[in-house]
């Protein structure tokens, strides 16, 4: 079955440190890729998405992600994190096949940024 | 607000009890999804509606789970004879297109 892996379950950084969260998926066909963020006590919010074109995608709040097709990866990056980035981050993939329209999520990465 | 609204926010059910979870999507959104999120895990797909038609229910874990969207707007997820393994956060998401999903805050179900 297709799956999405986020290898880092917990990440702790100090403010101003650089961030990279890994996301890999197991599907050989065409995909749409997403990163969602869930701040404490809030709902899932879309950070950025990739459908086609430039594999480097820029999202809100200074986040970006790069789609590397050969590595089946869509890693999330931010050059300098802030305390307010403390949240849980989920990578999600929509596989463009006949299996359906749902998103397949990774297990999430909980980021804590120390002030 | 203009977002996806879910109710109740929290539900405690005794094992064997039936529960109904409600989702009010963003007005005019055609697509509606239900996801189940167990503690410490990512959301997992349950079912998908396009307007009132339930086009995919492949993620429903058993025949105790039932979802409906009779008029193409509000949706209800019903769980019959709840069991402890049903304890999770149930998320609803809606969108104008299949490729977008705006999530509600979820209903946290605890079965005791």
CSV table of C-alpha atoms in Angstrom, one decimal:
chain,number,residue,atom,x,y,z
A,1,UNK,CA,0.0,0.0,0.0
A,2,UNK,CA,1.1,3.6,-0.6
A,3,UNK,CA,2.5,5.3,2.4
A,4,UNK,CA,4.0,8.6,3.6
A,5,UNK,CA,6.9,8.6,6.0
A,6,UNK,CA,8.1,11.4,8.3
A,7,UNK,CA,11.2,10.2,9.9
A,8,UNK,CA,11.6,12.8,12.6
A,9,UNK,CA,8.8,12.5,15.2
A,10,UNK,CA,10.1,15.2,17.6
A,11,UNK,CA,12.4,18.1,16.8
A,12,UNK,CA,13.7,20.6,19.2
A,13,UNK,CA,15.4,23.8,17.9
A,14,UNK,CA,16.5,27.1,19.3
A,15,UNK,CA,15.1,30.3,17.8
A,16,UNK,CA,17.0,31.3,14.6
A,17,UNK,CA,18.1,27.8,13.8
A,18,UNK,CA,17.4,26.3,10.4
A,19,UNK,CA,14.7,23.7,10.0
A,20,UNK,CA,14.4,20.8,7.6
A,21,UNK,CA,11.7,18.2,8.1
A,22,UNK,CA,11.8,15.1,6.0
A,23,UNK,CA,8.9,13.5,4.0
A,24,UNK,CA,9.1,10.5,1.7
A,25,UNK,CA,6.3,8.7,0.0
A,26,UNK,CA,6.0,5.3,-1.7
A,27,UNK,CA,4.2,5.8,-5.0
A,28,UNK,CA,5.6,5.8,-8.5
A,29,UNK,CA,2.9,7.8,-10.2
A,30,UNK,CA,1.9,11.4,-10.4
A,31,UNK,CA,1.3,13.1,-7.0
A,32,UNK,CA,0.1,16.3,-5.4
A,33,UNK,CA,2.1,17.1,-2.3
A,34,UNK,CA,1.1,19.1,0.8
A,35,UNK,CA,2.4,20.3,4.1
A,36,UNK,CA,0.0,21.1,6.9
A,37,UNK,CA,0.7,22.7,10.3
A,38,UNK,CA,-1.3,22.3,13.4
A,39,UNK,CA,-0.6,24.9,16.1
A,40,UNK,CA,-1.6,23.9,19.7
A,41,UNK,CA,-5.3,23.8,20.1
A,42,UNK,CA,-6.0,24.7,16.5
A,43,UNK,CA,-7.1,23.0,13.3
A,44,UNK,CA,-4.9,21.7,10.5
A,45,UNK,CA,-3.8,24.6,8.2
A,46,UNK,CA,-2.2,24.4,4.8
A,47,UNK,CA,1.4,25.6,4.7
A,48,UNK,CA,2.1,24.9,1.0
A,49,UNK,CA,1.4,22.6,-1.8
A,50,UNK,CA,2.9,21.3,-5.0
A,51,UNK,CA,1.0,20.2,-8.1
A,52,UNK,CA,3.4,20.7,-11.0
A,53,UNK,CA,6.0,23.1,-12.3
A,54,UNK,CA,8.8,24.5,-10.2
A,55,UNK,CA,9.7,21.8,-7.7
A,56,UNK,CA,10.7,24.5,-5.1
A,57,UNK,CA,7.5,25.7,-3.6
A,58,UNK,CA,7.2,28.7,-1.3
A,59,UNK,CA,4.5,28.8,1.3
A,60,UNK,CA,3.3,31.0,4.1
A,61,UNK,CA,5.4,32.2,7.1
A,62,UNK,CA,8.7,31.8,5.3
A,63,UNK,CA,8.4,28.0,4.7
A,64,UNK,CA,9.4,26.3,1.5
A,65,UNK,CA,9.5,22.7,0.3
A,66,UNK,CA,11.4,21.0,-2.5
A,67,UNK,CA,10.0,18.1,-4.5
A,68,UNK,CA,12.7,15.7,-5.6
A,69,UNK,CA,11.0,13.2,-7.8
A,70,UNK,CA,13.9,10.8,-8.0
A,71,UNK,CA,14.0,10.6,-4.2
A,72,UNK,CA,10.2,10.5,-3.7
A,73,UNK,CA,10.7,13.3,-1.2
A,74,UNK,CA,9.1,16.6,-0.3
A,75,UNK,CA,11.1,18.1,2.5
A,76,UNK,CA,10.0,21.2,4.4
A,77,UNK,CA,12.5,23.9,5.2
A,78,UNK,CA,12.7,27.3,6.9
A,79,UNK,CA,16.0,29.2,7.2
A,80,UNK,CA,15.3,30.7,10.7
A,81,UNK,CA,12.6,29.4,13.0
A,82,UNK,CA,10.7,31.4,15.5
A,83,UNK,CA,9.1,30.4,18.8
A,84,UNK,CA,5.7,30.8,17.2
A,85,UNK,CA,6.6,27.9,14.8
A,86,UNK,CA,6.1,25.5,17.6
A,87,UNK,CA,3.5,23.1,16.2
A,88,UNK,CA,3.0,19.7,14.7
A,89,UNK,CA,3.7,19.4,11.0
A,90,UNK,CA,2.1,16.9,8.6
A,91,UNK,CA,3.2,15.9,5.1
A,92,UNK,CA,0.4,14.7,2.9
A,93,UNK,CA,0.2,13.2,-0.5
A,94,UNK,CA,-2.6,12.8,-3.0
A,95,UNK,CA,-1.8,10.0,-5.4
A,96,UNK,CA,-3.3,10.6,-8.8
A,97,UNK,CA,-4.7,7.2,-9.5
A,98,UNK,CA,-8.0,5.4,-9.4
A,99,UNK,CA,-7.6,4.7,-5.7
A,100,UNK,CA,-9.5,7.8,-4.7
A,101,UNK,CA,-9.3,11.5,-3.9
A,102,UNK,CA,-8.1,11.3,-0.3
A,103,UNK,CA,-4.9,12.6,1.2
A,104,UNK,CA,-2.5,10.1,2.7
A,105,UNK,CA,-0.8,11.7,5.7
A,106,UNK,CA,2.5,11.0,7.4
A,107,UNK,CA,2.7,10.4,11.1
A,108,UNK,CA,3.6,14.0,11.9
A,109,UNK,CA,6.6,15.8,13.3
A,110,UNK,CA,6.3,17.7,16.5
A,111,UNK,CA,8.5,20.8,16.5
A,112,UNK,CA,9.4,22.7,19.6
A,113,UNK,CA,11.3,25.9,19.3
A,114,UNK,CA,13.0,27.2,22.4
A,115,UNK,CA,13.0,31.0,22.9
B,1,UNK,CA,-16.9,32.1,11.3
B,2,UNK,CA,-16.4,31.0,7.7
B,3,UNK,CA,-14.5,27.9,8.5
B,4,UNK,CA,-15.4,24.2,8.8
B,5,UNK,CA,-17.3,23.7,12.0
B,6,UNK,CA,-17.5,20.4,13.9
B,7,UNK,CA,-19.6,19.5,16.9
B,8,UNK,CA,-19.4,18.4,19.6
B,9,UNK,CA,-15.7,19.3,20.2
B,10,UNK,CA,-15.5,16.6,22.8
B,11,UNK,CA,-17.6,13.5,23.3
B,12,UNK,CA,-17.3,10.8,26.0
B,13,UNK,CA,-19.2,7.6,25.2
B,14,UNK,CA,-19.7,4.5,27.2
B,15,UNK,CA,-18.6,1.3,25.3
B,16,UNK,CA,-21.6,0.1,23.3
B,17,UNK,CA,-23.2,3.5,22.9
B,18,UNK,CA,-24.0,5.0,19.5
B,19,UNK,CA,-22.6,8.5,18.7
B,20,UNK,CA,-23.2,11.0,16.0
B,21,UNK,CA,-20.6,13.6,14.9
B,22,UNK,CA,-21.6,16.6,12.9
B,23,UNK,CA,-19.7,18.6,10.3
B,24,UNK,CA,-20.8,21.9,8.8
B,25,UNK,CA,-18.6,22.5,5.8
B,26,UNK,CA,-17.7,25.9,4.3
B,27,UNK,CA,-20.8,27.1,2.3
B,28,UNK,CA,-20.7,26.0,-1.3
B,29,UNK,CA,-17.9,23.5,-0.9
B,30,UNK,CA,-18.6,20.4,-3.0
B,31,UNK,CA,-16.1,18.0,-1.6
B,32,UNK,CA,-16.3,16.7,2.0
B,33,UNK,CA,-13.9,14.3,3.7
B,34,UNK,CA,-13.9,12.5,7.0
B,35,UNK,CA,-10.6,11.5,8.6
B,36,UNK,CA,-9.7,9.6,11.8
B,37,UNK,CA,-6.7,10.7,13.8
B,38,UNK,CA,-5.5,8.4,16.5
B,39,UNK,CA,-3.3,9.7,19.3
B,40,UNK,CA,0.3,10.4,18.0
B,41,UNK,CA,-0.6,9.5,14.4
B,42,UNK,CA,-1.5,11.4,11.2
B,43,UNK,CA,-5.1,11.6,10.0
B,44,UNK,CA,-6.4,8.5,8.1
B,45,UNK,CA,-9.0,8.7,5.5
B,46,UNK,CA,-12.5,7.4,6.2
B,47,UNK,CA,-14.9,8.6,3.5
B,48,UNK,CA,-15.5,11.2,0.8
B,49,UNK,CA,-18.6,12.9,-0.5
B,50,UNK,CA,-19.1,15.0,-3.6
B,51,UNK,CA,-22.2,17.0,-2.9
B,52,UNK,CA,-24.7,14.4,-1.5
B,53,UNK,CA,-23.0,11.4,-3.2
B,54,UNK,CA,-20.7,9.2,-1.1
B,55,UNK,CA,-18.1,8.4,-3.7
B,56,UNK,CA,-15.6,6.6,-1.5
B,57,UNK,CA,-16.1,4.8,1.8
B,58,UNK,CA,-13.1,2.6,1.5
B,59,UNK,CA,-11.6,3.9,4.7
B,60,UNK,CA,-14.5,3.1,7.1
B,61,UNK,CA,-13.0,0.6,9.5
B,62,UNK,CA,-16.2,-1.5,10.0
B,63,UNK,CA,-19.9,-1.6,9.3
B,64,UNK,CA,-20.4,0.2,12.6
B,65,UNK,CA,-19.3,3.4,10.9
B,66,UNK,CA,-21.8,5.2,8.7
B,67,UNK,CA,-21.7,8.7,7.1
B,68,UNK,CA,-24.2,10.7,5.3
B,69,UNK,CA,-24.6,14.1,3.6
B,70,UNK,CA,-28.3,14.0,2.5
B,71,UNK,CA,-28.5,17.6,1.2
B,72,UNK,CA,-25.0,18.1,0.0
B,73,UNK,CA,-24.0,20.4,2.9
B,74,UNK,CA,-24.0,19.2,6.5
B,75,UNK,CA,-22.6,15.7,7.1
B,76,UNK,CA,-22.9,13.3,10.0
B,77,UNK,CA,-20.6,10.5,10.9
B,78,UNK,CA,-22.3,7.9,13.0
B,79,UNK,CA,-20.6,5.2,15.0
B,80,UNK,CA,-22.7,2.4,16.4
B,81,UNK,CA,-21.8,0.3,19.4
B,82,UNK,CA,-18.7,2.2,20.1
B,83,UNK,CA,-15.6,0.4,21.2
B,84,UNK,CA,-12.4,1.6,22.9
B,85,UNK,CA,-10.4,1.4,19.7
B,86,UNK,CA,-12.8,4.0,18.2
B,87,UNK,CA,-11.3,6.6,20.6
B,88,UNK,CA,-9.7,9.2,18.3
B,89,UNK,CA,-10.1,12.7,16.9
B,90,UNK,CA,-12.5,12.8,13.9
B,91,UNK,CA,-11.7,15.4,11.4
B,92,UNK,CA,-13.9,16.8,8.7
B,93,UNK,CA,-12.5,18.7,5.7
B,94,UNK,CA,-14.2,20.5,2.8
B,95,UNK,CA,-13.2,22.0,-0.4
B,96,UNK,CA,-14.4,23.5,-3.7
B,97,UNK,CA,-12.2,21.2,-5.6
B,98,UNK,CA,-10.9,17.7,-4.9
B,99,UNK,CA,-7.4,19.0,-4.5
B,100,UNK,CA,-8.1,21.3,-1.6
B,101,UNK,CA,-9.1,20.5,2.0
B,102,UNK,CA,-9.9,23.0,4.7
B,103,UNK,CA,-10.1,21.2,8.0
B,104,UNK,CA,-12.3,21.7,11.1
B,105,UNK,CA,-11.0,21.5,14.6
B,106,UNK,CA,-12.2,17.9,15.0
B,107,UNK,CA,-14.3,16.0,17.5
B,108,UNK,CA,-12.3,14.2,20.2
B,109,UNK,CA,-14.1,10.9,21.0
B,110,UNK,CA,-13.2,9.0,24.1
B,111,UNK,CA,-14.9,5.6,24.6
B,112,UNK,CA,-14.8,4.5,28.2
